[in-house]
Coordinates of C-alpha atoms (C1' of nucleotides) in Angstrom, one line a residue:
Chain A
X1 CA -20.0 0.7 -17.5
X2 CA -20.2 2.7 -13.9
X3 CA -17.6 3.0 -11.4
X4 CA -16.4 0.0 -10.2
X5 CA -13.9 0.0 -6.9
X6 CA -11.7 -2.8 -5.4
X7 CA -13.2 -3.7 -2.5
X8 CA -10.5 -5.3 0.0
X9 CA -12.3 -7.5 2.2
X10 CA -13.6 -8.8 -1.2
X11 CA -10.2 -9.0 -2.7
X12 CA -11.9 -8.1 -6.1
X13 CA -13.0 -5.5 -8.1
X14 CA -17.1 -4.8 -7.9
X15 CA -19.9 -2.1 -9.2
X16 CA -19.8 0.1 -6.5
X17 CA -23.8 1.1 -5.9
X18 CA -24.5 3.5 -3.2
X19 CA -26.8 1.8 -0.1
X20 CA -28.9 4.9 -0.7
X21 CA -30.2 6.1 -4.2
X22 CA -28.1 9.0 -4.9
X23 CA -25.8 9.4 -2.1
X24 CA -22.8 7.7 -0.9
X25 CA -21.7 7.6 2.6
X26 CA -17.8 7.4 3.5
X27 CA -15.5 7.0 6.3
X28 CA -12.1 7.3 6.4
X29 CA -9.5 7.5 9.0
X30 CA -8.2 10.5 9.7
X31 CA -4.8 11.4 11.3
X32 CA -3.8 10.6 14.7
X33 CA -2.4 14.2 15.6
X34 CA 0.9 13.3 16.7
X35 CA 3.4 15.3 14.9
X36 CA 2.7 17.4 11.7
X37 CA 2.2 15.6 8.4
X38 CA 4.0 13.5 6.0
X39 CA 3.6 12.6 2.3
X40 CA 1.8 9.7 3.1
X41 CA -1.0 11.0 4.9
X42 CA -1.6 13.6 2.2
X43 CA -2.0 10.7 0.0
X44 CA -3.9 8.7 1.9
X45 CA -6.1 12.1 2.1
X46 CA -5.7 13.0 -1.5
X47 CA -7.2 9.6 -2.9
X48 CA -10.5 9.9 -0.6
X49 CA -11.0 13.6 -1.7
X50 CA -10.4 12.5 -5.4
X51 CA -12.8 9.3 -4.9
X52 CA -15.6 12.1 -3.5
X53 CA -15.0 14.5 -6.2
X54 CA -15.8 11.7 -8.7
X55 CA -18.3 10.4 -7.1
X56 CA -19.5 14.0 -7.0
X57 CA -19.0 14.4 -10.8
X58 CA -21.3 11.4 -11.6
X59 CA -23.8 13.2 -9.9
X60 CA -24.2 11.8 -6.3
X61 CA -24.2 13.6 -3.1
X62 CA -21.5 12.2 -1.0
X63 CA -21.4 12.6 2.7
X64 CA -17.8 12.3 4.4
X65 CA -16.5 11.6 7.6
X66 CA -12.6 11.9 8.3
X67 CA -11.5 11.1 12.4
X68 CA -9.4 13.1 13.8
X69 CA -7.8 10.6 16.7
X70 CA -6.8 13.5 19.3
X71 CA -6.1 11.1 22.2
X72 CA -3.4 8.0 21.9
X73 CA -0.4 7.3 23.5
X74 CA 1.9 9.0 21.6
X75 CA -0.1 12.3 21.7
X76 CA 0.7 12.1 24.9
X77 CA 4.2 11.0 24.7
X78 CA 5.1 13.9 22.5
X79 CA 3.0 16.9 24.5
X80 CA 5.7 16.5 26.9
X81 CA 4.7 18.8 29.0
X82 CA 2.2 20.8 27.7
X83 CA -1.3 20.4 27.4
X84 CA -1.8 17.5 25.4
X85 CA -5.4 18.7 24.0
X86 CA -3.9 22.0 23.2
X87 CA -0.6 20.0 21.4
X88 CA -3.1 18.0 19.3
X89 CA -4.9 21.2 18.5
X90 CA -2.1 22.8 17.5
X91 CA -0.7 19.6 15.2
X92 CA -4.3 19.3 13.8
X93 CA -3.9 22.5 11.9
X94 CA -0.7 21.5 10.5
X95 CA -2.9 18.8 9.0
X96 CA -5.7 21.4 7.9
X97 CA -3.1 23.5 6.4
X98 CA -1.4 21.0 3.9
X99 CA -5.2 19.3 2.8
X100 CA -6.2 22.8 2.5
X101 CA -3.1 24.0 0.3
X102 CA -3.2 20.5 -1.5
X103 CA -6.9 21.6 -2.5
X104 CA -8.2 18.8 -0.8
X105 CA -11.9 19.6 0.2
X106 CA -13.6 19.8 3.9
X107 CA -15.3 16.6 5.2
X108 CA -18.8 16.9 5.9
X109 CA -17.9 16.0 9.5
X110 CA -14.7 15.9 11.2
X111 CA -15.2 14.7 14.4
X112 CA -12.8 14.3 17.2
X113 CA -12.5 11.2 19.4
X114 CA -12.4 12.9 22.2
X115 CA -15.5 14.4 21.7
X116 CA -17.1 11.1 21.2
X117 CA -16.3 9.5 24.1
X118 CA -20.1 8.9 24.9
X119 CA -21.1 7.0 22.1
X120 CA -17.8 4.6 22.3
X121 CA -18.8 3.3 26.1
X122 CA -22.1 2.7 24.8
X123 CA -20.9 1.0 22.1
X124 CA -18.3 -1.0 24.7
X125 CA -21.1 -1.8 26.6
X126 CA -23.3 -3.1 23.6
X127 CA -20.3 -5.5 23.3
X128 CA -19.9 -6.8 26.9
X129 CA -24.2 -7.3 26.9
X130 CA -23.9 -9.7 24.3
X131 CA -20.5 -11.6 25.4
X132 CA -18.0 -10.4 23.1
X133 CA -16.2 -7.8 25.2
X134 CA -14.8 -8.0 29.4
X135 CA -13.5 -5.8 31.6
X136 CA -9.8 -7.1 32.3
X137 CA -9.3 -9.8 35.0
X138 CA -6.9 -7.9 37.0
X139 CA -9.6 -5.5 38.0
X140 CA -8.4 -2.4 36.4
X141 CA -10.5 -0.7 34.1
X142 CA -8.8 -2.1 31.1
X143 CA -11.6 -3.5 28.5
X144 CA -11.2 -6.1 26.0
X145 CA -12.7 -7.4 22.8
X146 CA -12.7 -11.3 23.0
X147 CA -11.5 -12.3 19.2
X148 CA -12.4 -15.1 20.2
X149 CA -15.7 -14.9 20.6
X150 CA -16.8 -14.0 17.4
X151 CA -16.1 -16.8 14.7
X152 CA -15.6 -14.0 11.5
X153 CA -12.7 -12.1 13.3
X154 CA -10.0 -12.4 10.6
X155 CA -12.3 -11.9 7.7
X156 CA -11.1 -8.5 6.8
X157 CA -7.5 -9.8 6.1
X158 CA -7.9 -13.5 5.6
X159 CA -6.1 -14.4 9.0
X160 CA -6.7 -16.9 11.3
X161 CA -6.7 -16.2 15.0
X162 CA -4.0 -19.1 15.6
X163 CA -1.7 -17.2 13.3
X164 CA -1.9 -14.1 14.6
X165 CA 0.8 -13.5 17.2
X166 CA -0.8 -11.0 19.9
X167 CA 0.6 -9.6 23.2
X168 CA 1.7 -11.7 25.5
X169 CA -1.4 -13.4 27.1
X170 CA -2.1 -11.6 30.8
X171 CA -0.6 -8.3 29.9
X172 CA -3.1 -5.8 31.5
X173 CA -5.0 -8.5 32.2
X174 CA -6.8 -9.8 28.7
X175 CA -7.9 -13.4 28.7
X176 CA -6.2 -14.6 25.3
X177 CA -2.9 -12.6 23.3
X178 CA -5.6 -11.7 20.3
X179 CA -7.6 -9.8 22.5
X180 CA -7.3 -5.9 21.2
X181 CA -8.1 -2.7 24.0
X182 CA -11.7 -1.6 23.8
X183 CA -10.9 1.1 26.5
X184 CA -7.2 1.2 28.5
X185 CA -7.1 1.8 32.3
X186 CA -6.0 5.3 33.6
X187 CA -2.2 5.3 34.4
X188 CA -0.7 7.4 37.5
X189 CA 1.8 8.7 35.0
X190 CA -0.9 10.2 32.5
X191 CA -3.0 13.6 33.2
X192 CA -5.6 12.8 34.9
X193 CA -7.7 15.4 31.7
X194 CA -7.1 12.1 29.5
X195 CA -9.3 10.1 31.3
X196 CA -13.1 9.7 31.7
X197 CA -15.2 8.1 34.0
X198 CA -16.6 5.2 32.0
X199 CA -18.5 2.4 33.9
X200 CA -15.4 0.2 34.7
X201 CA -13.6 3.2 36.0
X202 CA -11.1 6.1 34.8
X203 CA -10.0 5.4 31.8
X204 CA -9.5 6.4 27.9
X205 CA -10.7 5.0 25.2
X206 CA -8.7 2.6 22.2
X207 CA -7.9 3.6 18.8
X208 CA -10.5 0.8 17.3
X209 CA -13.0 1.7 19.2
X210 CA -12.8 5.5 18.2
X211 CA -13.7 5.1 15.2
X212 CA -16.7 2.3 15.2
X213 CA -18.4 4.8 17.6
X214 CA -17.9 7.4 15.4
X215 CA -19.0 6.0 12.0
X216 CA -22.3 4.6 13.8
X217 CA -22.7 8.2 15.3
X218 CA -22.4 10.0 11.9
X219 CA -23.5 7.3 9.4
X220 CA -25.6 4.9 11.1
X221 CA -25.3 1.0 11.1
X222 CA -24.4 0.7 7.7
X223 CA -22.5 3.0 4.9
X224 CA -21.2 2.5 1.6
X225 CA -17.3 3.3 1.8
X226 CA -14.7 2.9 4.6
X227 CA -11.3 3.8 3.4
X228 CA -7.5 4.2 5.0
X229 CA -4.4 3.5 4.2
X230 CA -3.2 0.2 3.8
X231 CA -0.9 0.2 6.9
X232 CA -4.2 0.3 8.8
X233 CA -5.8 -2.6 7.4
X234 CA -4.4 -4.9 10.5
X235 CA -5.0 -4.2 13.3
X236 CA -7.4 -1.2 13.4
X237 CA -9.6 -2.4 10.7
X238 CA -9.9 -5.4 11.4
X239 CA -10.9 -4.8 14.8
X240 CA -13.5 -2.1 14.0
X241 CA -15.2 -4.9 11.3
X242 CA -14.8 -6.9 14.3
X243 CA -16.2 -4.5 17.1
X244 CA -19.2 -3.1 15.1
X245 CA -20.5 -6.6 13.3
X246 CA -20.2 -8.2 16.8
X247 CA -22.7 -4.9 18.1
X248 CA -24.7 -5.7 15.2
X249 CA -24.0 -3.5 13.0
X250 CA -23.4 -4.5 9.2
X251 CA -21.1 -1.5 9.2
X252 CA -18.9 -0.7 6.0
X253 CA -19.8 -2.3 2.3
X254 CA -17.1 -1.6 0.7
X255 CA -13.1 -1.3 2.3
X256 CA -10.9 0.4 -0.1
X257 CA -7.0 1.0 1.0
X258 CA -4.9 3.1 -0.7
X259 CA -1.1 2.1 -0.7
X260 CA 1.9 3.6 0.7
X261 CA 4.5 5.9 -0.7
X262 CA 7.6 4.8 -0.1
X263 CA 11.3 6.3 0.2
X264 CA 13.9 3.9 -1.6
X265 CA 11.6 1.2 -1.6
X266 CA 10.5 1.5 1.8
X267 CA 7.9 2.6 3.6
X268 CA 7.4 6.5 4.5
X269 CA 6.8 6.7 8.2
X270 CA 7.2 8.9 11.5
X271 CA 9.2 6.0 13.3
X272 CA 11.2 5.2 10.6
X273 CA 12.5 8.6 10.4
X274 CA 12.1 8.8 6.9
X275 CA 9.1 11.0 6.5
X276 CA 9.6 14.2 3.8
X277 CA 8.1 17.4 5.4
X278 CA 5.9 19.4 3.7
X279 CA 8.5 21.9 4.0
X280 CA 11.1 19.8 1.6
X281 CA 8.5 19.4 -0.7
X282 CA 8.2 22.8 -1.5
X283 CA 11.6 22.8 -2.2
X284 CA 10.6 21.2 -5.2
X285 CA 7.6 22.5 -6.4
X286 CA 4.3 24.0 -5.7
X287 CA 1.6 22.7 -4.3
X288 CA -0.3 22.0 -7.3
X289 CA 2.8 19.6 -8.5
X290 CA 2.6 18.0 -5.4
X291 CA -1.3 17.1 -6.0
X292 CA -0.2 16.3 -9.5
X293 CA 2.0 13.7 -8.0
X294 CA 0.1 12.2 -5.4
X295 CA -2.2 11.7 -8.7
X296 CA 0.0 10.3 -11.0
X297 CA 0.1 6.7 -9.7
X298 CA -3.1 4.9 -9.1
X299 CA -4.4 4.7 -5.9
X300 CA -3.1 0.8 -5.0
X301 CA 0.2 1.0 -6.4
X302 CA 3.2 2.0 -4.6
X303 CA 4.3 5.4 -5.2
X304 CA 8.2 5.6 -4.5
X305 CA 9.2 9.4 -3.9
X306 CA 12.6 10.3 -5.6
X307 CA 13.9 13.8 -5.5
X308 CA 13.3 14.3 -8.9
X309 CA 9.5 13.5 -8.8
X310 CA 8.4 17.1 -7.7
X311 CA 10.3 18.7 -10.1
X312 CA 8.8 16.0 -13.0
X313 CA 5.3 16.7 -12.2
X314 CA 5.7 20.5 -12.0
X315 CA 6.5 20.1 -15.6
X316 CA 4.4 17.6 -16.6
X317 CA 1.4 20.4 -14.7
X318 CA 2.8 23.4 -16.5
X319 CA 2.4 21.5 -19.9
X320 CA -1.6 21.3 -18.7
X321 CA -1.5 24.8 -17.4
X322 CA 0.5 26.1 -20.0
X323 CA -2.1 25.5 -22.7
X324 CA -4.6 26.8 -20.9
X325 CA -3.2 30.0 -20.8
X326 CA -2.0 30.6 -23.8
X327 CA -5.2 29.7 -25.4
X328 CA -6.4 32.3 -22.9
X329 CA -9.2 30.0 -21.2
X330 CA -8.7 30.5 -17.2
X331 CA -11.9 31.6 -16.7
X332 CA -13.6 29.6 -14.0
X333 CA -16.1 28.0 -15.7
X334 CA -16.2 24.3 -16.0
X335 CA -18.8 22.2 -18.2
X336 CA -18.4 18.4 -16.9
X337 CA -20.0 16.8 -20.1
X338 CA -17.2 17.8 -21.7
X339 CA -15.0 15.2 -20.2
X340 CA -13.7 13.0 -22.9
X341 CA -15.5 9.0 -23.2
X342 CA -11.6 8.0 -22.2
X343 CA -11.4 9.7 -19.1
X344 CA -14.5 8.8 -17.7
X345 CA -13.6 5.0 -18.2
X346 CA -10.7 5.5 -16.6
X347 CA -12.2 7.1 -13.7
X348 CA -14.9 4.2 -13.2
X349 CA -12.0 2.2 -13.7
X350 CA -11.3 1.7 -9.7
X351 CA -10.0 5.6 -10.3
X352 CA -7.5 4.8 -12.5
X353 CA -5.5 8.3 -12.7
X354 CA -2.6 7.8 -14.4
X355 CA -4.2 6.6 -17.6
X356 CA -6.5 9.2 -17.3
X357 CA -4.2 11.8 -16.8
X358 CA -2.8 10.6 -20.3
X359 CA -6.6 11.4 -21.9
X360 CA -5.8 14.8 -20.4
X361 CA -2.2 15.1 -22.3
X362 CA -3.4 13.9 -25.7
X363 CA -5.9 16.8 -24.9
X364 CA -3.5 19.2 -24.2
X365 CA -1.5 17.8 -27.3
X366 CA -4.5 17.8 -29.9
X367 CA -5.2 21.4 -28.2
X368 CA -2.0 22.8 -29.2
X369 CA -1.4 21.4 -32.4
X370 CA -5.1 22.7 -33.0
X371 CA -3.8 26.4 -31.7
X372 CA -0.9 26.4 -34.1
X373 CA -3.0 25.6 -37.0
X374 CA -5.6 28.2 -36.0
X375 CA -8.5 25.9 -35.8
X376 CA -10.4 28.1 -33.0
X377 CA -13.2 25.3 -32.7
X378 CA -11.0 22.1 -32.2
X379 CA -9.1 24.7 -30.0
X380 CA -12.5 25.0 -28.0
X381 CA -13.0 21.8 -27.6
X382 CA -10.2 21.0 -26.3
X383 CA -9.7 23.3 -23.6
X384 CA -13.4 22.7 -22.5
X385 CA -12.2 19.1 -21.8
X386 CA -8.9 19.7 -20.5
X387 CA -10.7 22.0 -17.7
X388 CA -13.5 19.4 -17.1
X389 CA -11.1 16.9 -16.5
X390 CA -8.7 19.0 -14.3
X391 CA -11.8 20.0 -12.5
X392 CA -12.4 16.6 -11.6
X393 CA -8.9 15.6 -10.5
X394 CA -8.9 18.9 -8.6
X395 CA -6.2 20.8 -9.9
X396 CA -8.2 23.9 -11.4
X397 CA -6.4 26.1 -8.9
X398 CA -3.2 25.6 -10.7
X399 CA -4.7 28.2 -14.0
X400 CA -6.6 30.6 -11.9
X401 CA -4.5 33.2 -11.2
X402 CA -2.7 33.9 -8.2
X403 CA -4.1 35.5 -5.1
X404 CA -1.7 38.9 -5.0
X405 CA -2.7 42.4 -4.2
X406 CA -3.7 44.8 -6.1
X407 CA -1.0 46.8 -5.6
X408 CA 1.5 44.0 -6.2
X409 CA -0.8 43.3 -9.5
X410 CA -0.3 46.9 -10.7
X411 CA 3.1 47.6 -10.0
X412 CA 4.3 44.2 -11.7
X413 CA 2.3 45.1 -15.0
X414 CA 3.7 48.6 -14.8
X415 CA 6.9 47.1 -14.8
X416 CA 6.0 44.8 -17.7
X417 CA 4.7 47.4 -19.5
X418 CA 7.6 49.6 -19.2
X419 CA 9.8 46.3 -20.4
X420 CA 7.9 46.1 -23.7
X421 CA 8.7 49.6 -24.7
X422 CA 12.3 49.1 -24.2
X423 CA 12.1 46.4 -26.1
X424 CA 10.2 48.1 -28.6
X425 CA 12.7 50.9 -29.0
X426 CA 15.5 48.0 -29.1
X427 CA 16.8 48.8 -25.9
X428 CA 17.5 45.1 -24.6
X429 CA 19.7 46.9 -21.6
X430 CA 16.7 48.0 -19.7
X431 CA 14.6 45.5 -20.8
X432 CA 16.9 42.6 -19.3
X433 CA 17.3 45.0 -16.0
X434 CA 13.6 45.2 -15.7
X435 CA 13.3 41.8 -16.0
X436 CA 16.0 41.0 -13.7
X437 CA 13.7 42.9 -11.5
X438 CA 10.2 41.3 -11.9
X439 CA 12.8 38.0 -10.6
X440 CA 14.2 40.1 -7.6
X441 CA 9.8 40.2 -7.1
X442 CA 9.7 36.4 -7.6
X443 CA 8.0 36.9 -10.9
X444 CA 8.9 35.5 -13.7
X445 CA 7.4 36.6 -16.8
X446 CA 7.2 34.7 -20.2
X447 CA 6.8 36.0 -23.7
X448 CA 4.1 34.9 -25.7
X449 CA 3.7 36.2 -29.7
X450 CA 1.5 38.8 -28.2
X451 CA 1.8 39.3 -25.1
X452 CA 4.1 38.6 -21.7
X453 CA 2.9 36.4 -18.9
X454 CA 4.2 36.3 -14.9
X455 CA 3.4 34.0 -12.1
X456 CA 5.4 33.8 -9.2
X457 CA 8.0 31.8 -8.7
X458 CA 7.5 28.6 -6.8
Chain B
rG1 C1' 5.6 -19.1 10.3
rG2 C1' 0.9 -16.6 8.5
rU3 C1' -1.7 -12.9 5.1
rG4 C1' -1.7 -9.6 1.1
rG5 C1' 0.9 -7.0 -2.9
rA6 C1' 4.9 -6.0 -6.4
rG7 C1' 9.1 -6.8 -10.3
rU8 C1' 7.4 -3.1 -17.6
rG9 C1' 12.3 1.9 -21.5
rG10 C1' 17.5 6.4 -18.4
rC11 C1' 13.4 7.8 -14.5
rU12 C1' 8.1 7.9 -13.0
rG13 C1' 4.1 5.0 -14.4
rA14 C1' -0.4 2.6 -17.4
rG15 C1' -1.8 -1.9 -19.7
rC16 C1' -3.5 -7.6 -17.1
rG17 C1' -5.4 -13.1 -23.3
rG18 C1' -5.7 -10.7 -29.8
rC19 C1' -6.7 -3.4 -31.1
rC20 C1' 0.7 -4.1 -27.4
rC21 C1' 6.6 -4.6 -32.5
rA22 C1' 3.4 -1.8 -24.8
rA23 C1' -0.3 4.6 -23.1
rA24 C1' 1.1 9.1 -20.8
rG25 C1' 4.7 12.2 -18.4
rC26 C1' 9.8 13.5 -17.2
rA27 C1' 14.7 13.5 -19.0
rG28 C1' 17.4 13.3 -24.2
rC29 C1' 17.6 14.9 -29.3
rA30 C1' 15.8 18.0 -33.6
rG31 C1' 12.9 21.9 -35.5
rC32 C1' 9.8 26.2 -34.7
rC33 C1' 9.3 30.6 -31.8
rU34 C1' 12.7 34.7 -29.5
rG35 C1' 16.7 40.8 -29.7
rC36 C1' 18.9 37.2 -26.5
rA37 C1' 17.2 34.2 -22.7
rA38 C1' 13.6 31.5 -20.1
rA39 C1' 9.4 29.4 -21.0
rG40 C1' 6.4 27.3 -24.7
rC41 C1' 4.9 24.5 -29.1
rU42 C1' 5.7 20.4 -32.6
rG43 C1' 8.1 16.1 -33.9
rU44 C1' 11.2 12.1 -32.5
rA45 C1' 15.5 7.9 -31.5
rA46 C1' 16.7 3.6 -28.7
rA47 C1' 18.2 -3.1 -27.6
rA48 C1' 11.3 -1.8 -23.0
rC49 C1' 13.0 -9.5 -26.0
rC50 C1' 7.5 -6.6 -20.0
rA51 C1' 12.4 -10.4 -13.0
rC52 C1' 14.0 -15.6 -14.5
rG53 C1' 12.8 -20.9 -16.3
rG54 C1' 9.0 -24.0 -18.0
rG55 C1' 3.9 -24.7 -19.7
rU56 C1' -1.4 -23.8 -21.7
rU57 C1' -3.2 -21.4 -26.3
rC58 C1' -4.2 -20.3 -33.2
rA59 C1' -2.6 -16.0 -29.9
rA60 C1' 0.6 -14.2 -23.4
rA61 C1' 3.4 -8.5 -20.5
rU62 C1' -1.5 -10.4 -19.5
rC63 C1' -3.5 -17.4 -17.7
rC64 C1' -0.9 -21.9 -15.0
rC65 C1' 3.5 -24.2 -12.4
rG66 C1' 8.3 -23.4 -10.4
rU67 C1' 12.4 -20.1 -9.0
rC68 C1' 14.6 -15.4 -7.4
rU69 C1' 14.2 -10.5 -5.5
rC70 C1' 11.5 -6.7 -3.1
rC71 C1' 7.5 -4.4 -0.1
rA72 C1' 3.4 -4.1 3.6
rC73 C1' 0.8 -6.1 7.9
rC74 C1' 0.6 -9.9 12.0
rU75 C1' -3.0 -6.4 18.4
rC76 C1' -2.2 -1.1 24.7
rC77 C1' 1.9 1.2 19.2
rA78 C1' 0.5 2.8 11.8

RNA sequence: GGUGGAGUGGCUGAGCGGCCCAAAGCAGCAGCCUGCAAAGCUGUAAAACCACGGGUUCAAAUCCCGUCUCCACCUCCA
């Protein structure tokens, strides 16, 4: 059986076949660059990067657009006073740093709104022509999306517009509470830089908008995937289904949400002031146990952040890792037919990670036993589809070896070298100094039967 | 009030009618390895009565009804 993916709007489970023989087409929200990441966006990140590399792995060409929302009302809250383009800048590449340490790989596009201001008044205007958009009442240049007006809003979350609560009914001058902000009227206290001339005056454009305008500009009128995290499902998507079915569009065929992680039970978020930084994270563990984490949990399930999980999935990675050297195998090569019958089931299986991280340990297991016992072809075997499989969930960094000088390289194995003659001539003094040593370079070394390992510490 | 989702061993977390007296990992314990460590490897206990109470069925963690608890979302904002 193929891949099948939970489709939201659907509320089921359904084959997932591209639009286009051979290649899928994705969108998924990206960050609004408001202050530097949390764990939750590099989950949210982390699940579409592992749904492309599957995809990839079956053999199909995936093309992938991520936002980046560089203008919103709290990018400019928090610039202060500084340039708020050059504060979102600067946030974005905290972003690009973590998805780039957590492995996660480039989008085909990554397109700012800002830069797509263009396509989103055409798009506004699209909406007004046929009667499902206005420019606000009170004459500013506030635009509005009419829910009203088109009979399927609520479709994306089963809601109906009488039980949706709104804003209170002329603020800013919309017609009815449900009404959401195509574009929002320049205010006096806002740089006059974040504002653009649009037909119906200075103004900027609205969150929904941004990214309707942005999927039509990359991926045309209709694409395969649209994914985001599950906070996101109400309002924004919603309105985008909304917005771009209204223009005409047929727009995303499948939604796919990924859920939260949460912090005692609750939700992991900026306002909440519960957010971990990337920087407590590495108190934990590395980056590859991070990944391994974010992995460990299927995509819709909650995954509740403790401070012990780091530390767990460093070991539970080192297990994987740890075969792999010691059966000396961290060459670079990768042969995806070796993945096991198992793990591709649980793949197709709406990406079902945790069970197929447990093909991966029985691997590992069956591996070492097989090691022990000194049956080199099982041992093959094995480690051909413990790499395939790590391959696909995008932890194959973790085995290849660090990135150090070659200075560094040499003077550690001098020092390891000079530890295993001491030892040889039984004198445990130096040797235990020397090792003491290798930890004073944040090396720590391991002894196999034949030979000592390092890898630096953290 | 509305809409979705969740409650499984000490912890994380799969399973969603029979293969479940419930996967895998972590932690624990034992053995192996080691100059000693660390790490690693192998094996493994337990009362997981699968939130609670009913029901359907030859068969339920899995389906149905009820109850409790928790979480997310409900529009210029995640």
């Amino acid at each position: 059986m193929g891949l099948q993916l939970f489709d939201s709007k659907e509320q089921q489970l359904r084959d997932f076949v591209p639009l286009k023989a051979g290649v899928v087409e994705m969108y998924v929200c990206g960050p609004t660059v408001q202050s530097a990441p949390h764990l939750g966006h590099l989950r949210s990140a982390l699940v579409y990067d592992l749904l492309r590399r599957w995809l990839k792995a079956t053999g199909l060409e995936v093309i992938l657009v991520r936002n980046v929302t560089d203008i919103d009302d709290k990018v400019l809250v928090n610039a202060g006073s500084r340039d708020w383009l050059e504060f979102a800048r600067e946030v974005e590449q905290t972003f690009i740093d973590a998805y780039n340490n957590l492995w996660i790989l480039e989008p085909t596009h990554a397109p700012h709104a800002t830069e797509h201001i263009d396509d989103m008044i055409a798009l506004t205007k699209k909406l007004i022509d046929r009667g499902h958009a206005y420019q606000a009442e009170d004459g500013s240049a506030n635009v509005f999306f009419h829910s009203a007006s088109w009979p399927s809003y609520g479709e994306l979350t089963n809601q109906k517009l009488e039980n949706m609560e709104g804003e209170p009914e002329s603020s800013f001058g919309r017609r009815s509470p449900q009404d959401f902000a195509l574009f929002k009227a320049h205010k006096p206290e806002e740089p006059e830089s974040a504002a653009w001339q649009t037909p119906w005056g200075l103004a900027r454009p609205g969150w929904h908008i941004e990214c309707s305008a942005m999927a039509k500009h990359f991926l045309g009128e209709a694409f395969d995937i649209h994914g985001g995290g599950l906070d996101l499902r109400f309002p924004h998507h919603e309105n985008e289904l909304a917005q771009s079915r209204a223009a005409g569009d047929h727009f995303a065929n499948f939604w796919l949400h990924n859920a939260l992680v949460t912090i005692n039970g609750s939700k992991m978020s900026k306002s909440s002031g519960n957010g971990v930084s990337v920087e407590e994270l590495l108190e934990q563990g590395s980056w590859a146990a991070i990944r391994y984490w974010l992995v460990s949990a299927q995509y819709r399930s909650n995954l509740d952040y403790t401070k012990a999980s780091i530390k767990d999935a460093q070991a539970a990675l080192e297990r994987i890792v740890g075969f792999i050297k010691r059966v000396g195998a961290t060459g670079k090569d990768v042969d995806l037919t070796k993945l096991p019958e198992d793990f591709i089931q649980a793949m197709n299986a709406d990406l079902n990670t945790p069970l197929a991280l447990a093909v991966l340990h029985e691997s590992v297991r069956a591996g070492n036993t097989a090691f022990d016992n000194g049956d080199s072809k099982e041992v093959e075997a094995q480690v051909e589809a413990v790499k395939a499989m790590i391959h696909v969930l995008g932890l194959s960094k973790a085995y290849q070896e660090p990135e150090v000088s070659k200075e560094f390289k040499a003077q550690i194995e001098e020092l390891i070298a000079k530890r295993q003659q001491a030892k040889t001539a039984k004198d445990f003094n130096t040797a235990d100094k020397i090792r003491a040593e290798l930890e004073g370079l944040g090396v720590i070394i391991k002894d196999l039967p034949n030979e000592t390992i390092w890898s630096i510490n953290g």
